[in-house]
Amino acid sequence: KNQVEQSPQSLIILEGKNCTLQCNYTVSPFSNLRWYKQDTGRGPVSLTIMTFSENTKSNGRYTATLDADTKQSSLHITASQLSDSASYICVVSAGAGSYQLTFGKGTKLSVIP
Amino acid sequence: SQTIHQWPATLVQPVGSPLSLECTVEGTSNPNLYWYRQAAGRGLQLLFYSVGIGQISSEVPQNLSASRPQDRQFILSSKKLLLSDSGFYLCAWDQSGSSYNEQFFGPGTRLTVL
């Protein structure tokens, strides 16, 4: 069964600090891995998409890494801001169709002043 | 640019009542459309997807149904709601044939069944 596990489940950090969120997956075959940011009560918004051949991808202060051999990904947030408070969801695609997506439960990040 | 709309934003319904949630996409043609449910503490669960008008695929057996009467309109329905239907419903779209199939989500509908 395809699975995506995220850790930690929740995280509290001080504004200005860095943090790293983890994602482990057992999805086969593998097409791509996505990170989404979901503000409370809103729809998820895409941060990055990485294919098998991509190790690192950045989007502003967000940097995602992918190790396809160990089936692990991380999302690093630099110099956190209060607006970074949200849930971060790791999603793995098993093929070309979006109906083949497996979603993690997300990491809830709270940035406090 | 493309936008996706969902309504209503919130809904409180009694058990046994009918349901109709609507999703529309602007700025694109022939999108793939999706309905997800997000329960508290759980990942997004795909309910239905559609690759064209009148073409609906169901991922899980349930009390819900979906329809796509127009190219950019997707409707989620139920004849009789159950308590377990409560949740956050998200509509999403992507462009068929794209290499990543990057998915774009609507703002969601919070459904509470009492």
CSV table of C-alpha atoms in Angstrom, one decimal:
chain,number,residue,atom,x,y,z
A,1,LYS,CA,0.0,0.0,0.0
A,2,ASN,CA,1.3,3.5,-0.9
A,3,GLN,CA,2.0,5.6,2.1
A,4,VAL,CA,3.4,9.0,3.0
A,5,GLU,CA,4.6,9.7,6.5
A,6,GLN,CA,5.4,13.1,7.8
A,7,SER,CA,7.2,14.3,10.9
A,8,PRO,CA,6.9,16.0,13.2
A,9,GLN,CA,3.1,16.1,13.5
A,10,SER,CA,3.4,19.6,14.8
A,11,LEU,CA,6.1,22.1,15.5
A,12,ILE,CA,6.4,25.5,17.2
A,13,ILE,CA,9.3,27.8,16.4
A,14,LEU,CA,10.3,31.4,17.1
A,15,GLU,CA,10.0,33.9,14.4
A,16,GLY,CA,13.3,34.2,12.5
A,17,LYS,CA,14.4,30.7,13.2
A,18,ASN,CA,14.9,27.9,10.6
A,19,CYS,CA,13.1,24.6,10.6
A,20,THR,CA,13.1,21.3,8.6
A,21,LEU,CA,10.1,19.1,8.0
A,22,GLN,CA,10.4,15.5,7.0
A,23,CYS,CA,8.6,13.2,4.6
A,24,ASN,CA,9.1,9.5,4.1
A,25,TYR,CA,7.2,7.6,1.4
A,26,THR,CA,6.6,4.1,0.1
A,27,VAL,CA,5.0,4.9,-3.2
A,28,SER,CA,5.7,2.9,-6.3
A,29,PRO,CA,6.2,3.6,-9.1
A,30,PHE,CA,7.4,7.1,-8.3
A,31,SER,CA,6.7,10.1,-10.6
A,32,ASN,CA,7.1,13.2,-8.5
A,33,LEU,CA,6.9,14.6,-5.0
A,34,ARG,CA,5.2,17.8,-4.1
A,35,TRP,CA,5.1,20.0,-1.0
A,36,TYR,CA,2.0,22.1,-0.3
A,37,LYS,CA,1.3,24.8,2.2
A,38,GLN,CA,-2.2,24.9,3.6
A,39,ASP,CA,-3.4,27.9,5.7
A,40,THR,CA,-6.1,27.1,8.2
A,41,GLY,CA,-9.5,26.8,6.5
A,42,ARG,CA,-8.0,27.3,3.0
A,43,GLY,CA,-7.1,25.1,0.1
A,44,PRO,CA,-3.5,23.8,-0.3
A,45,VAL,CA,-1.1,25.9,-2.4
A,46,SER,CA,1.8,24.3,-4.2
A,47,LEU,CA,5.3,25.1,-3.0
A,48,THR,CA,7.5,22.8,-5.0
A,49,ILE,CA,7.4,19.8,-7.3
A,50,MET,CA,10.4,17.5,-7.8
A,51,THR,CA,10.9,14.6,-10.1
A,52,PHE,CA,13.2,11.6,-9.6
A,53,SER,CA,16.2,13.4,-11.1
A,54,GLU,CA,15.9,16.5,-8.9
A,55,ASN,CA,17.7,16.7,-5.6
A,56,THR,CA,16.9,20.2,-4.5
A,57,LYS,CA,14.3,22.8,-5.4
A,58,SER,CA,13.8,26.3,-3.9
A,59,ASN,CA,10.9,28.6,-3.8
A,60,GLY,CA,12.0,31.8,-1.9
A,61,ARG,CA,12.7,30.8,1.7
A,62,TYR,CA,11.4,27.3,1.1
A,63,THR,CA,13.9,24.6,0.0
A,64,ALA,CA,12.9,21.0,-0.7
A,65,THR,CA,15.2,18.1,-1.0
A,66,LEU,CA,14.6,14.7,-2.4
A,67,ASP,CA,16.5,11.4,-1.9
A,68,ALA,CA,14.8,9.0,-4.2
A,69,ASP,CA,17.1,6.1,-3.0
A,70,THR,CA,16.0,6.4,0.6
A,71,LYS,CA,12.6,7.7,-0.4
A,72,GLN,CA,12.9,10.7,1.8
A,73,SER,CA,12.2,14.4,1.3
A,74,SER,CA,12.6,17.4,3.5
A,75,LEU,CA,11.3,21.0,3.4
A,76,HIS,CA,13.6,23.6,5.0
A,77,ILE,CA,12.2,27.0,5.9
A,78,THR,CA,14.7,29.7,6.4
A,79,ALA,CA,14.2,32.8,8.6
A,80,SER,CA,10.6,31.9,9.4
A,81,GLN,CA,7.9,34.5,9.4
A,82,LEU,CA,4.6,34.6,11.2
A,83,SER,CA,2.9,34.0,7.9
A,84,ASP,CA,4.6,30.6,7.6
A,85,SER,CA,2.2,29.3,10.3
A,86,ALA,CA,0.3,26.6,8.4
A,87,SER,CA,0.1,22.9,7.6
A,88,TYR,CA,2.7,21.6,5.2
A,89,ILE,CA,1.6,18.6,3.2
A,90,CYS,CA,3.9,16.2,1.4
A,91,VAL,CA,2.3,14.5,-1.6
A,92,VAL,CA,3.8,11.8,-3.8
A,93,SER,CA,2.6,11.0,-7.3
A,94,ALA,CA,2.7,7.4,-8.6
A,95,GLY,CA,2.1,8.3,-12.2
A,96,ALA,CA,1.0,10.9,-14.7
A,97,GLY,CA,-2.5,11.2,-13.3
A,98,SER,CA,-3.4,13.2,-10.2
A,99,TYR,CA,-5.7,10.5,-9.2
A,100,GLN,CA,-2.5,8.6,-8.3
A,101,LEU,CA,-1.5,11.0,-5.6
A,102,THR,CA,-0.8,9.9,-2.0
A,103,PHE,CA,-1.1,12.6,0.6
A,104,GLY,CA,0.6,12.8,4.0
A,105,LYS,CA,-1.3,14.0,7.0
A,106,GLY,CA,0.8,17.2,7.2
A,107,THR,CA,3.0,19.0,9.7
A,108,LYS,CA,1.3,21.8,11.5
A,109,LEU,CA,3.8,24.6,11.9
A,110,SER,CA,3.3,27.5,14.3
A,111,VAL,CA,5.6,30.5,14.2
A,112,ILE,CA,5.4,32.6,17.3
A,113,PRO,CA,6.9,36.1,17.9
B,1,SER,CA,-4.9,33.4,-15.3
B,2,GLN,CA,-6.8,30.4,-14.0
B,3,THR,CA,-9.0,30.6,-10.9
B,4,ILE,CA,-11.1,28.0,-9.1
B,5,HIS,CA,-14.2,28.8,-7.1
B,6,GLN,CA,-16.2,26.8,-4.6
B,7,TRP,CA,-19.4,27.5,-2.9
B,8,PRO,CA,-20.7,27.7,-0.4
B,9,ALA,CA,-17.7,28.4,1.9
B,10,THR,CA,-19.5,26.9,4.9
B,11,LEU,CA,-22.6,24.8,5.3
B,12,VAL,CA,-24.4,23.4,8.3
B,13,GLN,CA,-26.9,20.7,7.4
B,14,PRO,CA,-29.1,18.2,9.4
B,15,VAL,CA,-28.6,14.5,9.1
B,16,GLY,CA,-30.8,13.1,6.2
B,17,SER,CA,-30.8,16.4,4.2
B,18,PRO,CA,-29.6,16.7,0.7
B,19,LEU,CA,-26.3,18.3,-0.4
B,20,SER,CA,-25.0,20.1,-3.4
B,21,LEU,CA,-21.5,21.7,-3.5
B,22,GLU,CA,-20.4,23.4,-6.6
B,23,CYS,CA,-17.0,24.0,-8.1
B,24,THR,CA,-16.1,26.0,-11.2
B,25,VAL,CA,-12.8,26.7,-13.0
B,26,GLU,CA,-12.1,29.8,-15.1
B,27,GLY,CA,-9.3,30.5,-17.5
B,28,THR,CA,-8.7,27.0,-18.8
B,29,SER,CA,-10.5,24.4,-21.0
B,30,ASN,CA,-10.8,20.6,-20.6
B,31,PRO,CA,-9.3,20.4,-17.1
B,32,ASN,CA,-9.2,17.3,-15.0
B,33,LEU,CA,-11.4,17.9,-11.9
B,34,TYR,CA,-11.2,16.4,-8.5
B,35,TRP,CA,-13.2,16.3,-5.3
B,36,TYR,CA,-11.3,15.6,-2.0
B,37,ARG,CA,-12.4,15.4,1.6
B,38,GLN,CA,-10.1,16.4,4.4
B,39,ALA,CA,-11.0,15.1,7.9
B,40,ALA,CA,-9.4,16.5,11.0
B,41,GLY,CA,-6.0,14.8,11.6
B,42,ARG,CA,-6.1,12.9,8.3
B,43,GLY,CA,-4.7,13.4,4.8
B,44,LEU,CA,-6.7,14.4,1.8
B,45,GLN,CA,-8.9,11.6,0.6
B,46,LEU,CA,-9.8,11.6,-3.1
B,47,LEU,CA,-13.5,11.1,-3.6
B,48,PHE,CA,-14.1,11.6,-7.3
B,49,TYR,CA,-12.2,12.7,-10.4
B,50,SER,CA,-13.3,13.6,-13.9
B,51,VAL,CA,-11.4,13.8,-17.1
B,52,GLY,CA,-14.3,15.2,-19.2
B,53,ILE,CA,-18.0,16.1,-19.3
B,54,GLY,CA,-20.1,13.3,-18.0
B,55,GLN,CA,-17.0,11.2,-17.1
B,56,ILE,CA,-16.9,10.5,-13.4
B,57,SER,CA,-14.6,8.0,-11.5
B,58,SER,CA,-15.3,7.2,-7.9
B,59,GLU,CA,-12.4,6.3,-5.6
B,60,VAL,CA,-14.3,5.2,-2.5
B,61,PRO,CA,-17.8,3.8,-2.0
B,62,GLN,CA,-19.8,6.3,-0.1
B,63,ASN,CA,-22.9,8.3,0.4
B,64,LEU,CA,-21.9,10.9,-2.2
B,65,SER,CA,-22.0,11.3,-5.9
B,66,ALA,CA,-20.5,13.7,-8.4
B,67,SER,CA,-21.5,15.2,-11.8
B,68,ARG,CA,-19.8,17.3,-14.4
B,69,PRO,CA,-22.6,18.9,-16.5
B,70,GLN,CA,-20.2,21.4,-18.1
B,71,ASP,CA,-16.5,21.4,-19.0
B,72,ARG,CA,-15.5,23.6,-16.1
B,73,GLN,CA,-18.2,22.7,-13.6
B,74,PHE,CA,-18.0,19.9,-11.0
B,75,ILE,CA,-20.8,19.2,-8.5
B,76,LEU,CA,-20.7,17.0,-5.4
B,77,SER,CA,-24.1,15.8,-4.2
B,78,SER,CA,-25.8,13.6,-1.6
B,79,LYS,CA,-29.4,12.6,-1.3
B,80,LYS,CA,-29.2,12.0,2.5
B,81,LEU,CA,-26.3,13.3,4.6
B,82,LEU,CA,-24.7,11.3,7.3
B,83,LEU,CA,-22.9,12.5,10.4
B,84,SER,CA,-19.7,11.0,8.9
B,85,ASP,CA,-20.0,13.3,5.9
B,86,SER,CA,-18.8,16.3,7.9
B,87,GLY,CA,-15.5,17.6,6.8
B,88,PHE,CA,-13.6,20.0,4.6
B,89,TYR,CA,-14.3,19.5,0.9
B,90,LEU,CA,-11.8,20.6,-1.6
B,91,CYS,CA,-12.2,20.9,-5.4
B,92,ALA,CA,-9.0,20.8,-7.5
B,93,TRP,CA,-8.0,20.9,-11.1
B,94,ASP,CA,-5.1,20.1,-13.3
B,95,GLN,CA,-4.3,20.2,-17.0
B,96,SER,CA,-4.4,16.9,-18.7
B,97,GLY,CA,-1.3,16.2,-20.7
B,98,SER,CA,1.0,18.3,-18.5
B,99,SER,CA,4.3,16.7,-17.4
B,100,TYR,CA,3.8,17.4,-13.7
B,101,ASN,CA,0.0,17.5,-13.5
B,102,GLU,CA,0.4,20.2,-10.9
B,103,GLN,CA,-2.8,20.4,-9.0
B,104,PHE,CA,-4.6,23.6,-8.0
B,105,PHE,CA,-7.0,23.6,-5.2
B,106,GLY,CA,-10.1,25.7,-4.5
B,107,PRO,CA,-10.8,27.5,-1.2
B,108,GLY,CA,-12.8,24.7,0.2
B,109,THR,CA,-16.2,24.1,1.8
B,110,ARG,CA,-16.5,23.4,5.5
B,111,LEU,CA,-19.5,21.0,5.9
B,112,THR,CA,-20.9,20.3,9.3
B,113,VAL,CA,-23.7,17.7,9.6
B,114,LEU,CA,-25.7,17.8,12.8
